[in-house]
Every structure is written in structure tokens, then in C-alpha cells.
Coordinates of C-alpha atoms in Angstrom, one line a residue:
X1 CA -27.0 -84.6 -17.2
X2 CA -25.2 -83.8 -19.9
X3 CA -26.8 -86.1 -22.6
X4 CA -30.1 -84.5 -24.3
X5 CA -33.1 -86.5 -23.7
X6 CA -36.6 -86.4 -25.9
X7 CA -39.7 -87.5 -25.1
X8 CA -43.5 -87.7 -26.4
X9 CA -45.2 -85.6 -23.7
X10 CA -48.9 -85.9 -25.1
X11 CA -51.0 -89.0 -24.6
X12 CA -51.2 -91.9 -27.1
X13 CA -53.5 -91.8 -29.8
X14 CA -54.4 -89.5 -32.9
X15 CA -54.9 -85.9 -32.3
X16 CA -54.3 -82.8 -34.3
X17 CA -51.5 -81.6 -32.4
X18 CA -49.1 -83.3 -30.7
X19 CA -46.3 -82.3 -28.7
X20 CA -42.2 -83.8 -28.6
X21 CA -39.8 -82.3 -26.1
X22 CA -35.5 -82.1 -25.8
X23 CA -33.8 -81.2 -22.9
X24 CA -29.8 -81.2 -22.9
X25 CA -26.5 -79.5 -24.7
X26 CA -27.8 -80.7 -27.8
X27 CA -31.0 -79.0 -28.6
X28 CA -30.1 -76.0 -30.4
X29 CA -27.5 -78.0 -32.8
X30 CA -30.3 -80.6 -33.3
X31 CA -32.7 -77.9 -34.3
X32 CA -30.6 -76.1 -36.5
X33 CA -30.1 -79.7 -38.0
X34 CA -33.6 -80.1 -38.4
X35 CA -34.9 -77.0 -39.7
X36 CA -31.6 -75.7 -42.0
X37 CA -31.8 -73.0 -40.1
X38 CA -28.1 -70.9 -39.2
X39 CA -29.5 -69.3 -36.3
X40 CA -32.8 -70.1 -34.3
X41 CA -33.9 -67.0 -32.2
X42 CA -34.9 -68.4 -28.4
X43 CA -38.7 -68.5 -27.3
X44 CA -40.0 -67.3 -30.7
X45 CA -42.9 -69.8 -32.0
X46 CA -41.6 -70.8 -35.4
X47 CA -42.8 -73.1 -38.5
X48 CA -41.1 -75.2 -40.8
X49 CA -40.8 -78.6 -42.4
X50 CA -39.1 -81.2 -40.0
X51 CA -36.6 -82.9 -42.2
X52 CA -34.9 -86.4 -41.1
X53 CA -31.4 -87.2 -41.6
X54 CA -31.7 -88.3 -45.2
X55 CA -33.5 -84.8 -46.0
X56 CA -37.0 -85.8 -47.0
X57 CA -40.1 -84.0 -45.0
X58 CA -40.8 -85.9 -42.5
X59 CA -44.3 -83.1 -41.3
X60 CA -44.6 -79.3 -41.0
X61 CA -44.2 -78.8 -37.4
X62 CA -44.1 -75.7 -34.9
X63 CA -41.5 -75.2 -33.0
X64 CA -39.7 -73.4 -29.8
X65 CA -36.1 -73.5 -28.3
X66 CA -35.4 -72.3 -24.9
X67 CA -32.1 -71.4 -23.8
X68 CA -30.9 -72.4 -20.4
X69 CA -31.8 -71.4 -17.4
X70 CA -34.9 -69.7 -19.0
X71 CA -36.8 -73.2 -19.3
X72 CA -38.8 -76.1 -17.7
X73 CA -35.7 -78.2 -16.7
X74 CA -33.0 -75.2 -16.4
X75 CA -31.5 -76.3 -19.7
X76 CA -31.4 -75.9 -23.1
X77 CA -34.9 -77.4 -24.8
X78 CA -36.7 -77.4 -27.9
X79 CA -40.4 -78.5 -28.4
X80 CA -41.6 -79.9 -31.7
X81 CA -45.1 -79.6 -32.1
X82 CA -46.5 -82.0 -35.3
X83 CA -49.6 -83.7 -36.0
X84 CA -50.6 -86.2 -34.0
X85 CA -50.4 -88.9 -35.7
X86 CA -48.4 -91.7 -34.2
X87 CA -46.5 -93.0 -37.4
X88 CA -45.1 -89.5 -38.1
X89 CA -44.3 -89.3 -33.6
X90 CA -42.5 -92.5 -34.3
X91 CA -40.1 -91.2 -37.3
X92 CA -39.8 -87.9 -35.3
X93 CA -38.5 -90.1 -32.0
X94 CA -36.6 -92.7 -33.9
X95 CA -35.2 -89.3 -36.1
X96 CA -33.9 -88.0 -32.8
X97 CA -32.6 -90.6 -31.5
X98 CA -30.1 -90.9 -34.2
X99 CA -29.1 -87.7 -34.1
X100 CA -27.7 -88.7 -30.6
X101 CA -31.3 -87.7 -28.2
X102 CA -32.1 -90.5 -25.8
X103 CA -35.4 -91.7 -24.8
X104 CA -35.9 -90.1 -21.7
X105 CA -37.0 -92.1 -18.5
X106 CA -40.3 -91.2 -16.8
X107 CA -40.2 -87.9 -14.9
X108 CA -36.9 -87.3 -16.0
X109 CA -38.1 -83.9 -18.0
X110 CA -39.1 -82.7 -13.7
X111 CA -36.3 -84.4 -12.5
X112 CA -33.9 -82.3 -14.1
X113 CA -36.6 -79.4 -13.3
X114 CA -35.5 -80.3 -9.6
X115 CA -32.1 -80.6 -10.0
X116 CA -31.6 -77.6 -11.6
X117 CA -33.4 -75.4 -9.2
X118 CA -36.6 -74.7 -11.0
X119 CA -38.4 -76.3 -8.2
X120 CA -38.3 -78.0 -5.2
X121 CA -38.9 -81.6 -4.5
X122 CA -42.3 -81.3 -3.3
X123 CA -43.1 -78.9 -6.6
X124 CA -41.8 -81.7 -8.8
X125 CA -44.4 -83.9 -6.9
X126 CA -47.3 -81.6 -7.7
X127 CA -46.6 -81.9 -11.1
X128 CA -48.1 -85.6 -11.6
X129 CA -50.8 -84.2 -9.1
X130 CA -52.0 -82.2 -11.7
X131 CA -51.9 -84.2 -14.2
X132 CA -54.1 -86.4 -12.1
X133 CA -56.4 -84.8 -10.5
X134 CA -59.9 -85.8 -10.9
X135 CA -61.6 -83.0 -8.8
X136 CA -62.1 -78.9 -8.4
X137 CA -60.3 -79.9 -5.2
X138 CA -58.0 -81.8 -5.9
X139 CA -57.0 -79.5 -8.8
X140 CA -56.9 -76.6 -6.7
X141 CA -54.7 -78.1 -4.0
X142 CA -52.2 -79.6 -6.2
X143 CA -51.6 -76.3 -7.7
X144 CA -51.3 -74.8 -4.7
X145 CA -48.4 -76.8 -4.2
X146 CA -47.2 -76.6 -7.1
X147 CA -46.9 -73.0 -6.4
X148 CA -44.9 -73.6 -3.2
X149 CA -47.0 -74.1 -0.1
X150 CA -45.5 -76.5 1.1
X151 CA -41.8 -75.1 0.6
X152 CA -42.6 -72.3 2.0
X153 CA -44.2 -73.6 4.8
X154 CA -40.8 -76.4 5.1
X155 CA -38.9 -72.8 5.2
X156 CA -40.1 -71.4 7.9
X157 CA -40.4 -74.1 10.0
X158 CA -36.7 -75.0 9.3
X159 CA -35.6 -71.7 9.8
X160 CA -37.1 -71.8 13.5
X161 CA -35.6 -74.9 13.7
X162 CA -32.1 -73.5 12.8
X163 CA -32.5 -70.4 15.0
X164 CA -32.6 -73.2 17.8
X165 CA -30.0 -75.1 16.8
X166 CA -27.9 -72.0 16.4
X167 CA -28.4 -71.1 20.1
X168 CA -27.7 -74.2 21.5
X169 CA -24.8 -74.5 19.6
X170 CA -23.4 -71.5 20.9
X171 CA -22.5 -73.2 24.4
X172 CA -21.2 -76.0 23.0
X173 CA -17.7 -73.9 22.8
X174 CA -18.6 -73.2 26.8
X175 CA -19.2 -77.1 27.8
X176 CA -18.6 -75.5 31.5
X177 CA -21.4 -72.9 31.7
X178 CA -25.5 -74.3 31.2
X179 CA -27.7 -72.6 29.4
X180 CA -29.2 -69.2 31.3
X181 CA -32.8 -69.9 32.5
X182 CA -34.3 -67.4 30.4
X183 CA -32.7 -69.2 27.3
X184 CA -33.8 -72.5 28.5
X185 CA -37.0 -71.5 28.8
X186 CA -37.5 -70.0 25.5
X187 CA -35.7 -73.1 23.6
X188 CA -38.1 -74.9 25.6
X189 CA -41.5 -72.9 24.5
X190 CA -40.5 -72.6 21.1
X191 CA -39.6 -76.2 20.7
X192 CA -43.0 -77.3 21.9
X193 CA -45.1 -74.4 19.5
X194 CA -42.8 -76.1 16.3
X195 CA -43.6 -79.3 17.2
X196 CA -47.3 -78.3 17.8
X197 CA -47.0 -76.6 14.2
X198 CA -45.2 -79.2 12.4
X199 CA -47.7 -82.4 14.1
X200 CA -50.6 -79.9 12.7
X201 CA -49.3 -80.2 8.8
X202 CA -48.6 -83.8 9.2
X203 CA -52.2 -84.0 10.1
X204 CA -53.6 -82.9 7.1
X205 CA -52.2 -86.1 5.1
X206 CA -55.0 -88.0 6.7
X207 CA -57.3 -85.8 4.4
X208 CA -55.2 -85.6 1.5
X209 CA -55.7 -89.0 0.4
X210 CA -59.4 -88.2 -0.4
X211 CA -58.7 -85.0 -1.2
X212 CA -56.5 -86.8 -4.6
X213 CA -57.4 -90.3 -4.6
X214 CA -61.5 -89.3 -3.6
X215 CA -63.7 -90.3 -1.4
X216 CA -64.8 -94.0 -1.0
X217 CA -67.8 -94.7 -1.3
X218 CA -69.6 -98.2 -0.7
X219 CA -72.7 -99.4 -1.2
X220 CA -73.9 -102.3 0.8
X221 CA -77.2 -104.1 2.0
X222 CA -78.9 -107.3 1.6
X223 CA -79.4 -108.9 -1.6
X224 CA -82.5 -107.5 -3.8
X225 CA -82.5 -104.5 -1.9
X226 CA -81.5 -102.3 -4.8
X227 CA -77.8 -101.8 -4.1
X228 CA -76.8 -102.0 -8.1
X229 CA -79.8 -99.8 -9.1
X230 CA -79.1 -97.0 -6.5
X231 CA -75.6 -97.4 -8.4
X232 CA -77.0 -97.0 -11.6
X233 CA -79.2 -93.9 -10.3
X234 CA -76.3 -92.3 -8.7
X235 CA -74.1 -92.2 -12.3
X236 CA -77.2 -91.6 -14.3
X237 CA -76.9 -94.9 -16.7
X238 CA -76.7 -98.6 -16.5
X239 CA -73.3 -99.0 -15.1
X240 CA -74.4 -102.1 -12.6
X241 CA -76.6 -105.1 -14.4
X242 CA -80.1 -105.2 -12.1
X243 CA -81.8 -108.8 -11.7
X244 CA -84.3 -109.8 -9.5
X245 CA -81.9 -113.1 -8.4
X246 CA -80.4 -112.8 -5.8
X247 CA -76.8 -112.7 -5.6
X248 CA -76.2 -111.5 -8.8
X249 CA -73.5 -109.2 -7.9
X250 CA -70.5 -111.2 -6.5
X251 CA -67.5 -109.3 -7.6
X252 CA -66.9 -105.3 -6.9
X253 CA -68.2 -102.9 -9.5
X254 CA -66.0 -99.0 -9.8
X255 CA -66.7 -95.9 -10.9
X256 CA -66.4 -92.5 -10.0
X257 CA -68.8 -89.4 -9.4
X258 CA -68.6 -85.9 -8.5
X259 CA -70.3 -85.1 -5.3
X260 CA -69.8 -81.0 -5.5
X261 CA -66.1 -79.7 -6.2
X262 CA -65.2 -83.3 -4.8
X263 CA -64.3 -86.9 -6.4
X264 CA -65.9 -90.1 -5.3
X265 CA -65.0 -93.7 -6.0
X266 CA -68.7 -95.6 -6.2
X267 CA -68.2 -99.2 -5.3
X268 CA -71.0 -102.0 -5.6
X269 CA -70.6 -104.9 -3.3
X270 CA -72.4 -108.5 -3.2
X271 CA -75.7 -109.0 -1.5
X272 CA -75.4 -110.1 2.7
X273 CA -77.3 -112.4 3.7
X274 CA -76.7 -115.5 5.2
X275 CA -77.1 -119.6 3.6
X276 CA -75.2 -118.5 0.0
X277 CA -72.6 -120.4 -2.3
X278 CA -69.3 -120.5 -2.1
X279 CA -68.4 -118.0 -4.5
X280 CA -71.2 -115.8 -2.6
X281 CA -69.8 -115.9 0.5
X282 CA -66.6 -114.9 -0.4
X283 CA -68.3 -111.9 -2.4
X284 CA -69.9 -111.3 1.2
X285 CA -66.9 -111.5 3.0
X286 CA -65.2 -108.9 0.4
X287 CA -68.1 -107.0 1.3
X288 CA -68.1 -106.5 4.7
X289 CA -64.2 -105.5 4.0
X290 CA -65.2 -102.8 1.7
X291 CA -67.5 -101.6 3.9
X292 CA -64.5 -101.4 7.1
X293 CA -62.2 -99.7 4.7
X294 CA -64.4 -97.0 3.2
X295 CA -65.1 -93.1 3.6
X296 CA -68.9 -93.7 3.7
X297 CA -71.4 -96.4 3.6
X298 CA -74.1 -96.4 1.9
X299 CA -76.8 -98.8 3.5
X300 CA -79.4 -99.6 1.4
X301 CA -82.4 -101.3 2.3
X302 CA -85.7 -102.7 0.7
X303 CA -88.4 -100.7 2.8
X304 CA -90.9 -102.6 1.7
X305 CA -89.3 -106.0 2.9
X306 CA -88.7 -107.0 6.4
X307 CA -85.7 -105.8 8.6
X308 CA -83.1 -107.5 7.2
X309 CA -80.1 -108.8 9.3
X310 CA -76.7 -107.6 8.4
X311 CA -73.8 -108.9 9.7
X312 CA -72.9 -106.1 13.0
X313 CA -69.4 -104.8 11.2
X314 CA -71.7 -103.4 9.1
X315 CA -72.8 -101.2 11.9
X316 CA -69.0 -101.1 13.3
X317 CA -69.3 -97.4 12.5
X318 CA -72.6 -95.8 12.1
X319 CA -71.1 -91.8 11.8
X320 CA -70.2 -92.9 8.3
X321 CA -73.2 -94.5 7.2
X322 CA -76.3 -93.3 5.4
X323 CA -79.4 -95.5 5.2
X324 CA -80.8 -95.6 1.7
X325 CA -84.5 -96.9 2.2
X326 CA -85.3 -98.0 -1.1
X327 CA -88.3 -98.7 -3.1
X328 CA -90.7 -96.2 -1.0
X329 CA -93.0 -96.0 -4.3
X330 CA -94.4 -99.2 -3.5
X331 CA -97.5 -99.7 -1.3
X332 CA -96.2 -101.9 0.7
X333 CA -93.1 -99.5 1.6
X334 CA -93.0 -99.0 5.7
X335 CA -89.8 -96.8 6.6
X336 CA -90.4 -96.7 10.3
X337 CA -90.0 -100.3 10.1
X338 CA -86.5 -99.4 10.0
X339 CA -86.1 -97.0 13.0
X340 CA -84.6 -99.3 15.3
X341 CA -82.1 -100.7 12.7
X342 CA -80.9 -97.1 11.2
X343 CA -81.1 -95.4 15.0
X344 CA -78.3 -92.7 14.8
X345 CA -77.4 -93.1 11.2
X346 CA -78.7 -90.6 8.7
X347 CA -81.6 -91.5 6.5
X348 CA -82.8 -90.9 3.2
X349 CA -86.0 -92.2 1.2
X350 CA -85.5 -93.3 -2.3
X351 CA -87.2 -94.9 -5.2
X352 CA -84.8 -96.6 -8.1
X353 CA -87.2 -96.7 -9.8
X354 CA -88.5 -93.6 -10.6
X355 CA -85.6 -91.6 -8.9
X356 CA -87.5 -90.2 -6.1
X357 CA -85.2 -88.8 -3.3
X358 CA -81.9 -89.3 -5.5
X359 CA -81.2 -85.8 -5.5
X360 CA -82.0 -85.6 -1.5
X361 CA -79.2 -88.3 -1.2
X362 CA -76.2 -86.4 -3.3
X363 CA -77.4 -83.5 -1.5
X364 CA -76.4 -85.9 1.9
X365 CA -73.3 -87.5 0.5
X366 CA -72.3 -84.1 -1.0
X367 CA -72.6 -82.7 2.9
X368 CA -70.8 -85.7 4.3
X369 CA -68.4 -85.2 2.0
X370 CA -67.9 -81.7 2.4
X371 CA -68.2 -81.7 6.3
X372 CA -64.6 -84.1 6.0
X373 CA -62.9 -82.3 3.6
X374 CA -63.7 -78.8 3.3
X375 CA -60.6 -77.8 6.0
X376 CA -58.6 -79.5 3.1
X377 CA -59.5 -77.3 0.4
X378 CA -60.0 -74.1 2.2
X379 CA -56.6 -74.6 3.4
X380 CA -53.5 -73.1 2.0
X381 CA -51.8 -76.8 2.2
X382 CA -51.9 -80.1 2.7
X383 CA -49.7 -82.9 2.7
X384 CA -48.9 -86.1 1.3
X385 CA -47.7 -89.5 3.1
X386 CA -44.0 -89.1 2.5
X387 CA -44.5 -85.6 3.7
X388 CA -46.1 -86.7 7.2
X389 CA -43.3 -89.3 7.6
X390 CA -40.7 -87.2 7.7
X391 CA -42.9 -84.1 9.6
X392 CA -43.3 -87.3 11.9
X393 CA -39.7 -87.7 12.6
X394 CA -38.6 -84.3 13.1
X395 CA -41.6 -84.3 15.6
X396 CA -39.7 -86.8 17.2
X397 CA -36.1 -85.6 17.0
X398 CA -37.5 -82.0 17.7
X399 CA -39.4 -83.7 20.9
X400 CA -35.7 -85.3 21.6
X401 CA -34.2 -82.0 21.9
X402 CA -36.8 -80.6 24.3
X403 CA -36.3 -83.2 26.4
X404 CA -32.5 -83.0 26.9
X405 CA -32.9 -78.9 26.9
X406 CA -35.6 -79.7 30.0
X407 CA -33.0 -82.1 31.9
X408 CA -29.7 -80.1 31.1
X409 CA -28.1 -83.1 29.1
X410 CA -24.9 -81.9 26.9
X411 CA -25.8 -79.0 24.4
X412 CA -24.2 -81.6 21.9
X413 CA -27.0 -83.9 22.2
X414 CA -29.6 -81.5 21.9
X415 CA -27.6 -79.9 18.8
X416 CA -27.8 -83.6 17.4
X417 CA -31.5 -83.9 18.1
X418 CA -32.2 -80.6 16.1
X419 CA -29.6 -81.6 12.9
X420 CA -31.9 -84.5 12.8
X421 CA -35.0 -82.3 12.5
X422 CA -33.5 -80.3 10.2
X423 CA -32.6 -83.0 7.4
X424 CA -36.1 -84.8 8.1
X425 CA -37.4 -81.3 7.0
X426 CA -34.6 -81.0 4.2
X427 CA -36.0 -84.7 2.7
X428 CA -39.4 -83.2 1.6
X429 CA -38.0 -80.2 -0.1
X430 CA -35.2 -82.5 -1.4
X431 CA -32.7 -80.3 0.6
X432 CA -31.3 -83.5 1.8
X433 CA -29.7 -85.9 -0.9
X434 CA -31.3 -89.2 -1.1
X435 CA -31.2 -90.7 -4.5
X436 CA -33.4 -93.7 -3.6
X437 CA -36.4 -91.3 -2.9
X438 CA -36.3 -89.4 -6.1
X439 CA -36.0 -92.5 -7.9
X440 CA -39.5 -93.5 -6.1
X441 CA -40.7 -89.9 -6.8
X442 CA -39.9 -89.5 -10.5
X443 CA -40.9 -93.5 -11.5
X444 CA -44.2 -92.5 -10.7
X445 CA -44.3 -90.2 -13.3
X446 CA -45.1 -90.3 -17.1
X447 CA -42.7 -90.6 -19.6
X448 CA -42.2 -86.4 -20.9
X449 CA -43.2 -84.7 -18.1

């Protein structure tokens, strides 16, 4: 790391500010370069004119060097803030780069963050969290790792771990005497409440994927039944186009509401019913997959119609449905048509039309939603997938260990069993080295962040 890298770290597009960071050996010479100045005082806002390499003005810019360690990556870095305007970025960048700056790689600005010290691995992965997050929840859980949680839960786990392994390791210079019974036994006990501990973190991964990505939401029913204009009501304007022929919608339709402090991904599916095209029965079948895969189902039906028949997936799993009986304005509307149909799913009366009972149903999907995910945000953590992978196998290797403690196999073995642990615990800090993972981490990532 001992080139200097630079970076736009502000989206595209005009803006009255914009923001250009360096990172590397080089910053402070550059700067000086830049500015004509002899001597550029560290973590002082400054303003000048930002001269290229042939002298002219290129814009009057702000300005701040850090000195290393007392920055975002550890190093020495200077950010240039000029207008946004993406011709003068451009000569700024291109600038830069002939005064010997490379264009740095995606991430690369956390990257060196991480390998620096300024944070651990699963920090650096909050970072793009935060940048993404599309929820109060969500937010507030990725800065909650960003502030640590999860390292500091990785800590103590590992340190119990090590305790352990530090024990058992002890008789492995006294391969003729077992472990005392009382030391067994404790090994034993503590092994099992680490586990317990560690399979209760992994756990949470199963609601961190709505907690970041949200909640998925589909809404399904036969055809005419008013899937696209219970769409429409839900996002308050004409997202979904509304026809009285049937089969109209044939592809999925996305978009995303707020359903309290929590994101949801809205999805429109085709029509079911049964004798359609080609093209409409492969919408259908899409459907019915849509419906399997999501967080909640929204069932909407024409309750002035007859009981429709739905295909039975549809009905696979009723805990996560709410039945949407539509159109209840109409004189001919007859909910307890439906009883039979939507017996032991939830049930809400609507009108698309004139947006009766809408607010009664994001009142119900705001509860559903908060009945699965409010243990995720009142918690102090949760985790990702590659965090539960490798909580899974030192679950394992931990459960290994046990096992050979419980059966007085070799202390060797047991020590093994508990190393194991410990660099499956390492990986999510990024204790343990493993370039190919932080080149997965870091791609993922935007270019100057």
C-alpha cells in the first residue's frame, strides 16, 4: 500500500459540492503541489484555487489533509471538496492521476481502513450497510455494527474459546495423566453454553436479510380481483396500470414502501386462474413462485365475485397470508362468502376504490412485520450470511471438541477441534488472513468509500 490512490466518493451527477479523496505517501506533496502552499497544517479546513499541472485554475475548492494514523484509512489523506460539476471532477481526477494518484478500486478507501487497524472486518462491512440502508431499522442496525457489536461480541466468545483451548492444552505436555473430573466437567459445560451462545447469533441472520434487504411482500389473487389497484393504493399513486381485462399483468411489477421503521419490497403478480395463454400461464406459474418465496402474501379477493379457486400453494402457508377482500363498497360485496376460503388467515376489508380499509391493512402488514422483526432491531446485533457460516462451523468444531473431552480422546484432538473454532471466529473479524474473502467483501463496495 504504498502507492496513493484517489477516488470520486460522491454520487454521479451535478451538485454544489462534491467530494474527491487521496489516500497514500503522496498526499501531502500532492497538496502542497496543488495549492503552492510550503506547509499545509493537518485537519484544518482550508480554501484555495486548485491549480493543474500547467498552472491554470482548474476551481476553488476546500480542502483537508490528515496525517497518518489520525485518518479514515490509517494513512496520509487529503479531501478536495469542488463543485460538483462532472467536467471540473474529471480534470481534477485526470489532474491527479498525472501527478502519480491511481484510480482507486471499489472499497479500497475501507480496505486500507481494515488493514490498517481502524476497523475490523465486520466494521468495514457495515460501511456499505450504511450506505444502503433503506429503513430506520436497517439504519440503526448497521450502525450498530459499525460501532462494533459484532467484534465485540466475536471477542468474547473467542476469548472463552481460548480459555478452553488453553486448558486442554495444558495436558498435552502430560499425555500420561487425563483430565481431572472436575476439569472435564467444566470444559464440558462451558463448551455446550458457547455453542448454545454462538448457534443463538447465527440465528439472527435468518432476520437480517429483511432487516437490510426488506420485507417481501406479494400480492396475489385471481385476475380482476384488484391486485394492481391495492398496489397503487398501498404507494399512494399509479404505479401498476388497472384494466378491467383480464390478464393484464403478466410480468412482476417492484417497488418499495415503508411499513413503520421498516422496508418493504411490494411485488404485483399475474392474475390465477385457470384456461389462459401461454404467456399467461407462465406469468401464473411465476406467480405462485413469488408467492412460495415471500415474507407475506397478500391475498386479494373480489368480495363481490364468487369464491375464486386458487391454485393450493397458494394456501401452502396461511401464517403469512392476509386476505385483502376487495371492493366491499359495492352492493353486491358479501365477505362471509369468503370464511371458508380465508379460515385462519387474517382478514381485512378494503375498497380500491375509494380507499376504505387501506389504512386498517398497513396497520396489519405494519404488525406482521413488526411481530418478525422487532427482536432484530431491539437487539444489540445481528448477523449477516457470511457471519452465520462461519458461527456455523465453529458450532461444529466447538461440538467436535466436546465430544472428544466427553469420551477422553487425546487432548491434541480436542486442542485441534478448538484452533478450528477459533480461526472460524477470527474469519468474521478478519483475524484470520484470507485474501479471497476480502476481495468478495470490498468488490461489493463503491468506488471511494
Amino acid at each position: 500500500m504504498r502507492d496513493t490512490i484517489a477516488a470520486i466518493s460522491t454520487p454521479a451527477g451535478e451538485s454544489a459540492i462534491a467530494s474527491v479523496r487521496l489516500s497514500g505517501p503522496e498526499c501531502a506533496e500532492i497538496a502542497r503541489a496543488v495549492f503552492g502552499a510550503e506547509e499545509i497544517p493537518a485537519r484544518r479546513m482550508k480554501y484555495g484555487a486548485y491549480r493543474g499541472l500547467s498552472g491554470a485554475a482548474v476551481d476553488d475548492v476546500a480542502f483537508c489533509l490528515y496525517r497518518a494514523p489520525a485518518s479514515y484509512t490509517g494513512e496520509d489523506m487529503l479531501e478536495i471538496f469542488p463543485h460538483g460539476n462532472p467536467f471540473i471532477l474529471r480534470k481534477i481526477l485526470e489532474d491527479l492521476s498525472r501527478r502519480g494518484a491511481r484510480l482507486a478500486e471499489p472499497g479500497e478507501f475501507t480496505r486500507r481502513a481494515f488493514l490498517n487497524g481502524k476497523m475490523d472486518l465486520s466494521q468495514a462491512e457495515a460501511v456499505a450497510r450504511v450506505i444502503s440502508a433503506r429503513s430506520d431499522a436497517a439504519l440503526s442496525a448497521a450502525r450498530r455494527q459499525l460501532g462494533g457489536e459484532i467484534g465485540r461480541r466475536i471477542g468474547e466468545l473467542s476469548s472463552r474459546v481460548l480459555d478452553m483451548k488453553a486448558l486442554v492444552e495444558a495436558y498435552i505436555d502430560f499425555p500420561d495423566e487425563d483430565l481431572p473430573e472436575e476439569d472435564s466437567a467444566r470444559l464440558l459445560a462451558e463448551a455446550e453454553a458457547v455453542r448454545s451462545e454462538m448457534s443463538r447469533l447465527a440465528e439472527t441472520s435468518k432476520r437480517d436479510a429483511l432487516l437490510h434487504d426488506g420485507v417481501r411482500v406479494a400480492i396475489a389473487g385471481a385476475p380482476n380481483a384488484g391486485k394492481s389497484s391495492l398496489m397503487n393504493a398501498l404507494l399512494g399513486r399509479n404505479r401498476a396500470i388497472v384494466s378491467p381485462t383480464a390478464g393484464t399483468t403478466r410480468d412482476f411489477i417492484d417497488d418499495r414502501i415503508m411499513l413503520g421503521e421498516f422496508s418493504a419490497v411490494i411485488t404485483d403478480t399475474a392474475g390465477l386462474r385457470s384456461g389462459g395463454g401461454e404467456i399467461e400461464n407462465e406469468g401464473m406459474r411465476r406467480a405462485c413462485e413469488k408467492v412460495a418465496e415471500c415474507d407475506l402474501c397478500l391475498l386479494v379477493v373480489d368480495s363481490s365475485a364468487g369464491v375464486p379457486e386458487l391454485p393450493d400453494e397458494i394456501f401452502a402457508d396461511r401464517k403469512k397470508c392476509i386476505a385483502v377482500l376487495n371492493k366491499c363498497d359495492l352492493p353486491a360485496s358479501a365477505p362471509e362468502r369468503f370464511s371458508e376460503m380465508t379460515e385462519g388467515i387474517e382478514t381485512v376489508r378494503v375498497s380500491c376504490a375509494t380507499l376504505a380499509g387501506i389504512g386498517e391493512l398497513r396497520e396489519a402488514m405494519r404488525d406482521f412485520v413488526g411481530a418478525r422483526l422487532s427482536g432484530a432491531a431491539l437487539c444489540d446485533v445481528t448477523v449477516g450470511a457470511r457471519h452465520a457460516e462461519a458461527l456455523g462451523r465453529a458450532v461444529a468444531s466447538l461440538g467436535g471438541a466436546r465430544d472428544k473431552i466427553a469420551s477422553s480422546a487425546p487432548a491434541e484432538l480436542a486442542a485441534s477441534d478448538l484452533a478450528e473454532a477459533l480461526s472460524a471466529l477470527g474469519e468474521i473479524v478478519g483475524k484470520t488472513d484470507c485474501e479471497d474473502v476480502l476481495d468478495r467483501i470490498f468488490s461489493k463496495f463503491c468506488i471511494g468509500k
